[in-house]
């Protein structure tokens, strides 16, 4: 049996994505573990590794993410880093103010202001000291979505190099170094190979699960999957010289945590609070707009016109699977728009040559795509549904038109679409093309804007 003088306990979550069904159990579990370790005079720290916020949940949307911070406060977290859902689905102002009421540290070394300064709501690293004098350096970093961050008014640095630079900066001041990494499994493995000074990398972003951790050289990698199914637990053993002599990882499934009768009630309370916060009226809808998954519909026509008008594009393309409900006649609220379009997806305009636009159109006609299941990319539905075109069509001769212009090689066209189609999974050509992302607007904001415009236009006509 190894002789050691102290043990540090780390508990961690990642990629919760506002899946609160099991949050009451997790919160109770974390608080009870802290009480247990403190009673034994053992050091205990609790971290979240990003994407706790997800605007698809009404509580998160209704509170602009501040409800998530309250949940983290109540659960006793010591520090968090941000994921792309915090970083690029919130406006700069909303992210800057997100953690105003936090009782924990926000640790992130690779996000800066455009002038290179560190935002005042975060710190690149934090050094914690246990009651027995063990110094624990914690560094955080998030994935590098350069263009998205730039559009929002941030500067994002290459994360691995930022982490390594920070490790070397604090190495002499610490006994243990922990990295909160919202970079993904591949980047974590590379980081462990390049920077052996890091003792533990707590991972996220790619939703990977290590039930017992993974050792790369001498660095322990740990991750808890996604959607609050597990909580991770790391045990670090140190000798009398405060040198790490043992590391062990495990995960605990929520099914093994205590459940109480009021847990469901508590979760429903969050949903109701979010819905109540979104009862603001946006526009009056004069006629019901129904959705259809496998063909054009009144709702898809409404949204297609909205995309074209908002972006001043020649044409638009999107999938019918984005609609999670109908728009009924009457007043439309923020809650209804959120329910219909819960996705954290931004509109985007892509500049294409005529030959490229024709290639995209033909590829989008793939007959297998409508029933394709989609996971990730910001999409919060299930099936792709039919690809819908607005002002983009073929005539009886098979010639493609964008609005009133025949699509010709050598000419340029502006295609309005969803940002998820520019990541290369469905349309590789869109990944390399010149494009402009609209941020922080989400697609539900575009629908709301267009509904308001239509209502104003009708009002002006009636007054003439």
PDB file of N, CA and C in Angstrom, residues 195-231:
ATOM      1  N   UNK A 195       2.345  18.516 -23.114  1.00  0.00           N
ATOM      2  CA  UNK A 195       2.554  19.228 -21.850  1.00  0.00           C
ATOM      3  C   UNK A 195       2.367  18.263 -20.681  1.00  0.00           C
ATOM      4  N   UNK A 196       3.397  17.494 -20.400  1.00  0.00           N
ATOM      5  CA  UNK A 196       3.327  16.501 -19.343  1.00  0.00           C
ATOM      6  C   UNK A 196       3.273  17.089 -17.944  1.00  0.00           C
ATOM      7  N   UNK A 197       3.454  18.412 -17.826  1.00  0.00           N
ATOM      8  CA  UNK A 197       3.383  19.042 -16.508  1.00  0.00           C
ATOM      9  C   UNK A 197       1.958  19.064 -15.953  1.00  0.00           C
ATOM     10  N   UNK A 198       0.953  18.883 -16.832  1.00  0.00           N
ATOM     11  CA  UNK A 198      -0.436  18.871 -16.381  1.00  0.00           C
ATOM     12  C   UNK A 198      -0.739  17.517 -15.750  1.00  0.00           C
ATOM     13  N   UNK A 199      -1.265  17.524 -14.551  1.00  0.00           N
ATOM     14  CA  UNK A 199      -1.577  16.275 -13.852  1.00  0.00           C
ATOM     15  C   UNK A 199      -2.902  15.673 -14.313  1.00  0.00           C
ATOM     16  N   UNK A 200      -3.923  16.527 -14.453  1.00  0.00           N
ATOM     17  CA  UNK A 200      -5.255  16.040 -14.824  1.00  0.00           C
ATOM     18  C   UNK A 200      -5.875  16.991 -15.836  1.00  0.00           C
ATOM     19  N   UNK A 201      -6.435  16.430 -16.909  1.00  0.00           N
ATOM     20  CA  UNK A 201      -7.229  17.201 -17.873  1.00  0.00           C
ATOM     21  C   UNK A 201      -8.678  16.755 -17.745  1.00  0.00           C
ATOM     22  N   UNK A 202      -9.534  17.669 -17.318  1.00  0.00           N
ATOM     23  CA  UNK A 202     -10.971  17.406 -17.258  1.00  0.00           C
ATOM     24  C   UNK A 202     -11.571  17.876 -18.572  1.00  0.00           C
ATOM     25  N   UNK A 203     -12.108  16.931 -19.356  1.00  0.00           N
ATOM     26  CA  UNK A 203     -12.468  17.216 -20.734  1.00  0.00           C
ATOM     27  C   UNK A 203     -13.944  17.455 -20.977  1.00  0.00           C
ATOM     28  N   UNK A 204     -14.238  17.912 -22.214  1.00  0.00           N
ATOM     29  CA  UNK A 204     -15.601  18.248 -22.610  1.00  0.00           C
ATOM     30  C   UNK A 204     -15.632  18.452 -24.127  1.00  0.00           C
ATOM     31  N   UNK A 205     -16.748  18.944 -24.622  1.00  0.00           N
ATOM     32  CA  UNK A 205     -16.968  19.409 -25.998  1.00  0.00           C
ATOM     33  C   UNK A 205     -17.354  18.290 -26.958  1.00  0.00           C
ATOM     34  N   UNK A 206     -16.617  17.184 -26.959  1.00  0.00           N
ATOM     35  CA  UNK A 206     -16.957  16.086 -27.870  1.00  0.00           C
ATOM     36  C   UNK A 206     -17.821  15.023 -27.207  1.00  0.00           C
ATOM     37  N   UNK A 207     -18.308  15.318 -26.005  1.00  0.00           N
ATOM     38  CA  UNK A 207     -19.258  14.451 -25.294  1.00  0.00           C
ATOM     39  C   UNK A 207     -18.722  13.049 -25.054  1.00  0.00           C
ATOM     40  N   UNK A 208     -17.427  12.937 -24.902  1.00  0.00           N
ATOM     41  CA  UNK A 208     -16.815  11.625 -24.673  1.00  0.00           C
ATOM     42  C   UNK A 208     -16.895  11.254 -23.190  1.00  0.00           C
ATOM     43  N   UNK A 209     -16.903   9.965 -22.942  1.00  0.00           N
ATOM     44  CA  UNK A 209     -17.027   9.437 -21.585  1.00  0.00           C
ATOM     45  C   UNK A 209     -15.849   8.527 -21.281  1.00  0.00           C
ATOM     46  N   UNK A 210     -15.140   8.822 -20.189  1.00  0.00           N
ATOM     47  CA  UNK A 210     -14.097   7.934 -19.680  1.00  0.00           C
ATOM     48  C   UNK A 210     -14.572   7.393 -18.335  1.00  0.00           C
ATOM     49  N   UNK A 211     -14.961   6.145 -18.307  1.00  0.00           N
ATOM     50  CA  UNK A 211     -15.499   5.594 -17.054  1.00  0.00           C
ATOM     51  C   UNK A 211     -14.423   5.453 -15.981  1.00  0.00           C
ATOM     52  N   UNK A 212     -13.169   5.256 -16.412  1.00  0.00           N
ATOM     53  CA  UNK A 212     -12.072   5.147 -15.447  1.00  0.00           C
ATOM     54  C   UNK A 212     -10.899   6.048 -15.847  1.00  0.00           C
ATOM     55  N   UNK A 213     -11.174   7.043 -16.652  1.00  0.00           N
ATOM     56  CA  UNK A 213     -10.116   7.932 -17.107  1.00  0.00           C
ATOM     57  C   UNK A 213      -9.267   7.293 -18.196  1.00  0.00           C
ATOM     58  N   UNK A 214      -8.370   8.074 -18.725  1.00  0.00           N
ATOM     59  CA  UNK A 214      -7.404   7.585 -19.722  1.00  0.00           C
ATOM     60  C   UNK A 214      -6.064   8.237 -19.411  1.00  0.00           C
ATOM     61  N   UNK A 215      -5.044   7.430 -19.338  1.00  0.00           N
ATOM     62  CA  UNK A 215      -3.710   7.935 -19.014  1.00  0.00           C
ATOM     63  C   UNK A 215      -2.922   8.136 -20.306  1.00  0.00           C
ATOM     64  N   UNK A 216      -2.494   9.363 -20.554  1.00  0.00           N
ATOM     65  CA  UNK A 216      -1.623   9.687 -21.683  1.00  0.00           C
ATOM     66  C   UNK A 216      -0.317  10.202 -21.100  1.00  0.00           C
ATOM     67  N   UNK A 217       0.747   9.417 -21.285  1.00  0.00           N
ATOM     68  CA  UNK A 217       1.997   9.651 -20.555  1.00  0.00           C
ATOM     69  C   UNK A 217       1.666   9.641 -19.061  1.00  0.00           C
ATOM     70  N   UNK A 218       1.920  10.708 -18.366  1.00  0.00           N
ATOM     71  CA  UNK A 218       1.621  10.743 -16.933  1.00  0.00           C
ATOM     72  C   UNK A 218       0.397  11.610 -16.625  1.00  0.00           C
ATOM     73  N   UNK A 219      -0.309  12.040 -17.653  1.00  0.00           N
ATOM     74  CA  UNK A 219      -1.470  12.914 -17.475  1.00  0.00           C
ATOM     75  C   UNK A 219      -2.755  12.095 -17.504  1.00  0.00           C
ATOM     76  N   UNK A 220      -3.626  12.311 -16.534  1.00  0.00           N
ATOM     77  CA  UNK A 220      -4.901  11.601 -16.463  1.00  0.00           C
ATOM     78  C   UNK A 220      -5.980  12.436 -17.153  1.00  0.00           C
ATOM     79  N   UNK A 221      -6.654  11.825 -18.136  1.00  0.00           N
ATOM     80  CA  UNK A 221      -7.774  12.461 -18.820  1.00  0.00           C
ATOM     81  C   UNK A 221      -9.077  11.932 -18.241  1.00  0.00           C
ATOM     82  N   UNK A 222     -10.042  12.829 -18.032  1.00  0.00           N
ATOM     83  CA  UNK A 222     -11.338  12.424 -17.484  1.00  0.00           C
ATOM     84  C   UNK A 222     -12.442  13.207 -18.183  1.00  0.00           C
ATOM     85  N   UNK A 223     -13.608  12.587 -18.327  1.00  0.00           N
ATOM     86  CA  UNK A 223     -14.759  13.253 -18.950  1.00  0.00           C
ATOM     87  C   UNK A 223     -16.022  12.470 -18.619  1.00  0.00           C
ATOM     88  N   UNK A 224     -17.162  13.176 -18.603  1.00  0.00           N
ATOM     89  CA  UNK A 224     -18.404  12.564 -18.124  1.00  0.00           C
ATOM     90  C   UNK A 224     -19.502  12.476 -19.173  1.00  0.00           C
ATOM     91  N   UNK A 225     -19.133  12.478 -20.462  1.00  0.00           N
ATOM     92  CA  UNK A 225     -20.156  12.301 -21.491  1.00  0.00           C
ATOM     93  C   UNK A 225     -20.948  13.576 -21.723  1.00  0.00           C
ATOM     94  N   UNK A 226     -22.263  13.492 -21.573  1.00  0.00           N
ATOM     95  CA  UNK A 226     -23.117  14.649 -21.871  1.00  0.00           C
ATOM     96  C   UNK A 226     -24.432  14.552 -21.096  1.00  0.00           C
ATOM     97  N   UNK A 227     -25.130  15.679 -21.076  1.00  0.00           N
ATOM     98  CA  UNK A 227     -26.525  15.789 -20.635  1.00  0.00           C
ATOM     99  C   UNK A 227     -26.748  15.367 -19.184  1.00  0.00           C
ATOM    100  N   UNK A 228     -25.727  15.561 -18.338  1.00  0.00           N
ATOM    101  CA  UNK A 228     -25.854  15.312 -16.896  1.00  0.00           C
ATOM    102  C   UNK A 228     -26.225  13.872 -16.575  1.00  0.00           C
ATOM    103  N   UNK A 229     -25.652  12.938 -17.315  1.00  0.00           N
ATOM    104  CA  UNK A 229     -25.865  11.524 -17.002  1.00  0.00           C
ATOM    105  C   UNK A 229     -24.912  11.046 -15.912  1.00  0.00           C
ATOM    106  N   UNK A 230     -23.736  11.664 -15.839  1.00  0.00           N
ATOM    107  CA  UNK A 230     -22.711  11.234 -14.891  1.00  0.00           C
ATOM    108  C   UNK A 230     -22.093  12.443 -14.191  1.00  0.00           C
ATOM    109  N   UNK A 231     -21.531  12.185 -13.038  1.00  0.00           N
ATOM    110  CA  UNK A 231     -20.612  13.110 -12.374  1.00  0.00           C
ATOM    111  C   UNK A 231     -19.272  12.402 -12.266  1.00  0.00           C
TER     112      UNK A 231
END
